[in-house]
Coordinates of C-alpha atoms in Angstrom, one line a residue:
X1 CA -32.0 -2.0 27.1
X2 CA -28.5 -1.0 26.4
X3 CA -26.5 0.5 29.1
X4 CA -24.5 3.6 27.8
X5 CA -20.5 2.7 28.6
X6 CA -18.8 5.6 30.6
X7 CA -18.0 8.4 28.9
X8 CA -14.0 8.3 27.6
X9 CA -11.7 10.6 29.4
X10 CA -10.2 13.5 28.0
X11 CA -8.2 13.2 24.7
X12 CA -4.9 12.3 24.9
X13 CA -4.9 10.2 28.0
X14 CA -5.2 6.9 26.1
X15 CA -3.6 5.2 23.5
X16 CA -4.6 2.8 20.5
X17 CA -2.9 -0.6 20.4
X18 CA -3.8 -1.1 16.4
X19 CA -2.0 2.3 15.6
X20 CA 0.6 2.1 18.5
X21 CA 1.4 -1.5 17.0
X22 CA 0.8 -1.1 12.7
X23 CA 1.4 -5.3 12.2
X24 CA -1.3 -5.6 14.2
X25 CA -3.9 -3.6 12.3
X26 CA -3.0 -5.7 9.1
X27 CA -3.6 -8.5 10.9
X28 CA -6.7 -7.6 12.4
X29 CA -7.8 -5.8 9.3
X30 CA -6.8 -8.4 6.7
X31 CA -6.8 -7.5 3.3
X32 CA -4.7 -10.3 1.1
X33 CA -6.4 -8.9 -2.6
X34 CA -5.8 -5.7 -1.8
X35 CA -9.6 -4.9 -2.0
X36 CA -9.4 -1.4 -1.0
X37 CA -6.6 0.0 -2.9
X38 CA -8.5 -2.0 -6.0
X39 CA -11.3 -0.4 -5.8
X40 CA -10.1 3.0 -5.2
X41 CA -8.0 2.6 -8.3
X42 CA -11.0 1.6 -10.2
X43 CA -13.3 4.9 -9.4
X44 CA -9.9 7.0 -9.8
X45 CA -9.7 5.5 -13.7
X46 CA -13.8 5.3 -13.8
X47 CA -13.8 9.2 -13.4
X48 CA -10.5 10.4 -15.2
X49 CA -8.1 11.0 -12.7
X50 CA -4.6 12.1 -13.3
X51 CA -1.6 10.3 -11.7
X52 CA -0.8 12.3 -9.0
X53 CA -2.7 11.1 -5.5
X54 CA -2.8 11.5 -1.6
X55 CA -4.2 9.6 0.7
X56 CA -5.3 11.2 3.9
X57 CA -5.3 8.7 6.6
X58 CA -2.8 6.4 5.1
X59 CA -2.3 4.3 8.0
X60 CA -0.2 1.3 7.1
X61 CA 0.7 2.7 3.7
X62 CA -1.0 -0.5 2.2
X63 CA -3.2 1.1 -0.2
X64 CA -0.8 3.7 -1.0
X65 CA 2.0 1.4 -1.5
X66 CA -0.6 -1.1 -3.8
X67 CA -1.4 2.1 -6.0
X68 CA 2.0 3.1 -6.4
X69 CA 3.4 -0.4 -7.3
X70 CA 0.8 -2.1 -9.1
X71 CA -1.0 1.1 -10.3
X72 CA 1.7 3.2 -11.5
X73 CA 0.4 6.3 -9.3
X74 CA 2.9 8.6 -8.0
X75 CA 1.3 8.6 -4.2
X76 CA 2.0 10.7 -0.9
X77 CA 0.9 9.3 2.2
X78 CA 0.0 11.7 5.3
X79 CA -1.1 10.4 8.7
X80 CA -1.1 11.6 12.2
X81 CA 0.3 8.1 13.7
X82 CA 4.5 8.2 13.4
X83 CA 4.0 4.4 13.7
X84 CA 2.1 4.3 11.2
X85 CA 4.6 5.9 9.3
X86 CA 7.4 4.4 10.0
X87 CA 5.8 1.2 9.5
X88 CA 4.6 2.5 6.0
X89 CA 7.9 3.6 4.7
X90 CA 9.1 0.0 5.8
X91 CA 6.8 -2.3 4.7
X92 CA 4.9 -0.6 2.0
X93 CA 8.1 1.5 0.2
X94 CA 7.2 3.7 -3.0
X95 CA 5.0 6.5 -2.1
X96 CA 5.9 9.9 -0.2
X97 CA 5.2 9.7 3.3
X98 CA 4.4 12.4 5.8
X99 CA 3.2 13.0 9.5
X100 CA 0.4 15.4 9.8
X101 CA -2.7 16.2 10.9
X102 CA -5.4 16.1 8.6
X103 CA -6.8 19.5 9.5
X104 CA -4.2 21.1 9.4
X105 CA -1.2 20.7 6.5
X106 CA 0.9 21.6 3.7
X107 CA 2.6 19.9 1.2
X108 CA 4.0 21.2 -1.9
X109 CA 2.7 21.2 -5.2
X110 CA -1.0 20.2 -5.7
X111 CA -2.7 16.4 -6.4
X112 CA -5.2 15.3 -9.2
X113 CA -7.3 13.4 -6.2
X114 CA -7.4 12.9 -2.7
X115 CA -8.3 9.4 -1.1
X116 CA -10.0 9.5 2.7
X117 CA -10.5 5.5 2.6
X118 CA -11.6 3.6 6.1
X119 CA -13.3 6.7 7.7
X120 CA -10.4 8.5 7.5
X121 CA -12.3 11.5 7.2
X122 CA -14.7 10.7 10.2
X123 CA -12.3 11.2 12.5
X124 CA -12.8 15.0 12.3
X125 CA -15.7 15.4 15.1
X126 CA -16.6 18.9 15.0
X127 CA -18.4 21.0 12.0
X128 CA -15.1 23.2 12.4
X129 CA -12.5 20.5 12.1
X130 CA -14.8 19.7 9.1
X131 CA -14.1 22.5 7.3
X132 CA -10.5 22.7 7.8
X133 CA -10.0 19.1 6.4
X134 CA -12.3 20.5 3.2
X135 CA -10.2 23.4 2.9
X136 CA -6.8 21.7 3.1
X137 CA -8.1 19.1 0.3
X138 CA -9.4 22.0 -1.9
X139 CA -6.0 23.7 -1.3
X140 CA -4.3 20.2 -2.5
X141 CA -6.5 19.4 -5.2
X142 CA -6.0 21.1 -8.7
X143 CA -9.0 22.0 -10.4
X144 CA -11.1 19.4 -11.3
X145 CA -9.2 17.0 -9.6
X146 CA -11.2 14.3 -7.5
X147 CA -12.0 13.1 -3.9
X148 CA -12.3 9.3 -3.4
X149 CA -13.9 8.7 0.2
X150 CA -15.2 5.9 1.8
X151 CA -16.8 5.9 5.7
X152 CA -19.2 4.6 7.8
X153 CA -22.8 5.6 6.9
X154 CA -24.5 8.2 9.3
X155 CA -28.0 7.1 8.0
X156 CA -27.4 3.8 8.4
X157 CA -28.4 3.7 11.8
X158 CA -31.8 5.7 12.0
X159 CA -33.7 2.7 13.5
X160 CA -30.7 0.2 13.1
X161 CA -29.4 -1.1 16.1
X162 CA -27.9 -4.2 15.1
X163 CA -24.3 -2.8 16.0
X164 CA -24.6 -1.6 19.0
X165 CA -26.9 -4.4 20.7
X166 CA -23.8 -6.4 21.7
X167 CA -20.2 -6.6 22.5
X168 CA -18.1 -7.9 19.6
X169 CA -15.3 -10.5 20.3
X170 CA -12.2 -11.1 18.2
X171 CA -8.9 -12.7 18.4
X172 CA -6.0 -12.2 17.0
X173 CA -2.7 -14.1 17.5
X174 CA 0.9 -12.9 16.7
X175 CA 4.0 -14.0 17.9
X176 CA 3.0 -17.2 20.1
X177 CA 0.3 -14.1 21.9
X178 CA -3.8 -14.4 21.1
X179 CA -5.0 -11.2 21.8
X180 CA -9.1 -11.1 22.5
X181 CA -10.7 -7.5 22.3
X182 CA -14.6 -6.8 23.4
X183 CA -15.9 -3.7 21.6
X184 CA -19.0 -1.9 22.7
X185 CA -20.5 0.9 20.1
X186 CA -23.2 3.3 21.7
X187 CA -24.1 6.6 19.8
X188 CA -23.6 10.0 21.6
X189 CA -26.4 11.7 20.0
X190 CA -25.7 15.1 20.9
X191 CA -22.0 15.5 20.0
X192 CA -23.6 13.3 16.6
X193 CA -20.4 10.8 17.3
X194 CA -20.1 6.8 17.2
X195 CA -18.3 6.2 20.0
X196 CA -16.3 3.1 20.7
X197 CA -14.9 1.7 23.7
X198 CA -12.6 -1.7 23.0
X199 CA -10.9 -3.9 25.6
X200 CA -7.9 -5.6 24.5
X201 CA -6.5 -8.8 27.2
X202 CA -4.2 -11.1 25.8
X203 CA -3.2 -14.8 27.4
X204 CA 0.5 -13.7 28.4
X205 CA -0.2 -12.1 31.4
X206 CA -0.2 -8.9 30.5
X207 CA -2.6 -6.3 32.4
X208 CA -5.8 -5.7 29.5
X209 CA -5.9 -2.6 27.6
X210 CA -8.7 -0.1 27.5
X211 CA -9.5 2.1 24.6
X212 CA -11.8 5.0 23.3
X213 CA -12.6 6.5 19.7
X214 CA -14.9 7.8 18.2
X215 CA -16.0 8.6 14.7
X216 CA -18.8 11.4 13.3
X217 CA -21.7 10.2 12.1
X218 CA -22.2 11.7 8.5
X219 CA -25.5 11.5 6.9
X220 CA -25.6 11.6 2.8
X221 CA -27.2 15.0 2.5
X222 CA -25.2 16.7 4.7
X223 CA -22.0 15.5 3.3
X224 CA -23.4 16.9 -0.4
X225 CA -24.1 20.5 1.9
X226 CA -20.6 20.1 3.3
X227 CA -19.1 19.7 -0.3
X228 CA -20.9 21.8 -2.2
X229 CA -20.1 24.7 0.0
X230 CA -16.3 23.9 -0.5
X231 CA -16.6 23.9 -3.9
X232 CA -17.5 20.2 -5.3
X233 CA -19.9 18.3 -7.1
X234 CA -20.9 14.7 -6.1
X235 CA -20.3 12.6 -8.9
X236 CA -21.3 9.4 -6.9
X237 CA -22.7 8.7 -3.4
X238 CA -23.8 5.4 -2.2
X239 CA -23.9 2.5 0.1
X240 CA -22.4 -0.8 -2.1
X241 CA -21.2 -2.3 -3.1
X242 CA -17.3 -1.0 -1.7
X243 CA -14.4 -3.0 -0.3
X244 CA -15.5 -3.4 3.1
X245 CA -19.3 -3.8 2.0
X246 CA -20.6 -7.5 2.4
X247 CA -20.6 -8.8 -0.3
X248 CA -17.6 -6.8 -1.1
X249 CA -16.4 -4.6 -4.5
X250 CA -15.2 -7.0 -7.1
X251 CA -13.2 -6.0 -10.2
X252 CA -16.5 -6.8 -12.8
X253 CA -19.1 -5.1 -10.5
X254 CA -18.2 -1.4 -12.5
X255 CA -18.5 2.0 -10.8
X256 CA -21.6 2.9 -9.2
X257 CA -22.1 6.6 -10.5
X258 CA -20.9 6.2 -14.1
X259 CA -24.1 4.9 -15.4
X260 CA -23.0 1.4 -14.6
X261 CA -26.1 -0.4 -13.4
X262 CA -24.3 -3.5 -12.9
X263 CA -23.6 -2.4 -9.3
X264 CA -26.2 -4.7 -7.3
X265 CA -27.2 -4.9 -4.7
X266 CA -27.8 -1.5 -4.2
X267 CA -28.0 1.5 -6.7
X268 CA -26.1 4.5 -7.2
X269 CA -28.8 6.2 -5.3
X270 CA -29.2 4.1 -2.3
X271 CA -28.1 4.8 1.5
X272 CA -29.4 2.1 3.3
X273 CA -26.1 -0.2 4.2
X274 CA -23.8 0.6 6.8
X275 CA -20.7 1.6 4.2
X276 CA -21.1 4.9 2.4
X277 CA -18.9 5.3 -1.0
X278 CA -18.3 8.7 -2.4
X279 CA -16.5 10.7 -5.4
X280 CA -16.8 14.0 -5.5
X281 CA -15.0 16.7 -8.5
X282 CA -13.3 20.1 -7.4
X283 CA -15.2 22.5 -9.8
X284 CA -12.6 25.0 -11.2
X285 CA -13.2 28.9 -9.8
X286 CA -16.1 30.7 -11.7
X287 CA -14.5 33.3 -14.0
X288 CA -15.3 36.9 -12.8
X289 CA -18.4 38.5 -15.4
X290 CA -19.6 35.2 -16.3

């Protein structure tokens, strides 16, 4: 049997060496073919999108910076990290870039989609903070415009275990430093979270590094509730394959929802993997008598 970690302290009292430090999420969180920003691009142009995009939960800036560059998007970046930030106006130049909360901002003018890529959008806990992201990207979007989201997979771990049976190990080394982390997942049922603890030691010296996050656990019929009371219709839902899927989105695999059945393994209708894809339209307001 598992033994639960101990619970994380209060928000606020730790911090996150991957966001504190943005060179070494990249290098942690390799992506060389820009996979991500690829693929996002690819559902964006599968389903029509305008030009016009922001990505919530930029992070690095990577993907926006790929979409604004290679793509030809014009792209605003928001994230609550100023490293993050500063790192993506640096490295990653091109794109708009803003510090905000999620929950909770305004920009001017309005987008033809918004991207939440990398569970972005799981890092809103509560039903509340739920509903305050969906308002803010229904207040951003212009009618008919698109969300493009991709998260962990709530359902995905009714009778799965697999990830949470064991501590992970990984090493990363930068700047003459290896850096090991042990990460232990566990489920807090009640507050319907995946909670992380990770332990970062590295072989300078330096005293180890103890983290906590946590990420809600979405399941695929509740997010179609969630949307659908803030105004959209799913246009696609499903597990694979996406860009951090296994095997992963290539560029000839088509776009699961568009009546491309070349999308195996999976289907546009399955929810069994541990990634969960979605693109979802902004349905314009009903005209008053009709």
């Amino acid at each position: 049997m598992n033994r639960r970690p101990t619970p994380p302290p209060p928000a606020g009292t730790h911090r996150n060496l991957l966001t504190d430090r943005p060179e070494l999420y990249e290098l942690r969180f390799p992506d060389p073919e820009s996979t991500a920003a690829r693929w996002a691009e690819a559902m964006l142009r599968a389903h029509g999108a305008g030009p016009e995009v922001l990505d919530l939960g930029c992070g690095t800036g990577r993907d926006a910076g790929w979409l604004h560059r290679v793509a030809g998007r014009t792209v605003t970046g928001l994230d609550s990290s100023p490293e993050m930030i500063a790192h993506a106006r640096a490295r990653h130049p091109g794109p708009a870039y803003h510090i905000g909360d999620m929950r909770d901002f305004t920009l001017p003018g309005r987008f033809d989609a918004v991207l939440c890529l990398d569970s972005a959008l799981l890092h809103c806990h509560t039903n509340e903070d739920l509903d305050a992201l969906f308002g803010r990207i229904r207040r951003h979007l212009r009618p008919g415009g698109l969300l493009v989201a991709e998260m962990r997979n709530g359902a995905f771990f009714l009778g799965r275990t697999e990830l949470l049976d064991a501590p992970r190990l990984d090493s990363i080394t930068h700047e003459g430093i290896t850096l090991t982390s042990r990460t232990v997942l566990w489920i807090d049922h009640a507050a319907q979270l995946l909670r992380r603890t990770r332990s970062w030691a590295g072989d300078d010296g330096a005293p180890p590094v103890e983290q906590h996050s946590a990420w809600r656990l979405l399941f695929p019929q509740e997010l179609r509730h969630l949307l659908a009371h803030h105004g959209f219709t799913v246009l696609a839902l499903h597990d694979r394959p996406g860009p951090r899927t296994d095997p992963p989105w290539t560029d000839d695999v088509g776009a699961a929802g568009t009546g491309d059945t070349s999308c195996t393994p999976g289907t546009p209708d399955s929810a069994d993997g541990d990634r969960l894809h979605l693109v979802a339209r902004l349905e314009p307001p009903a005209r008053k008598g009709s």
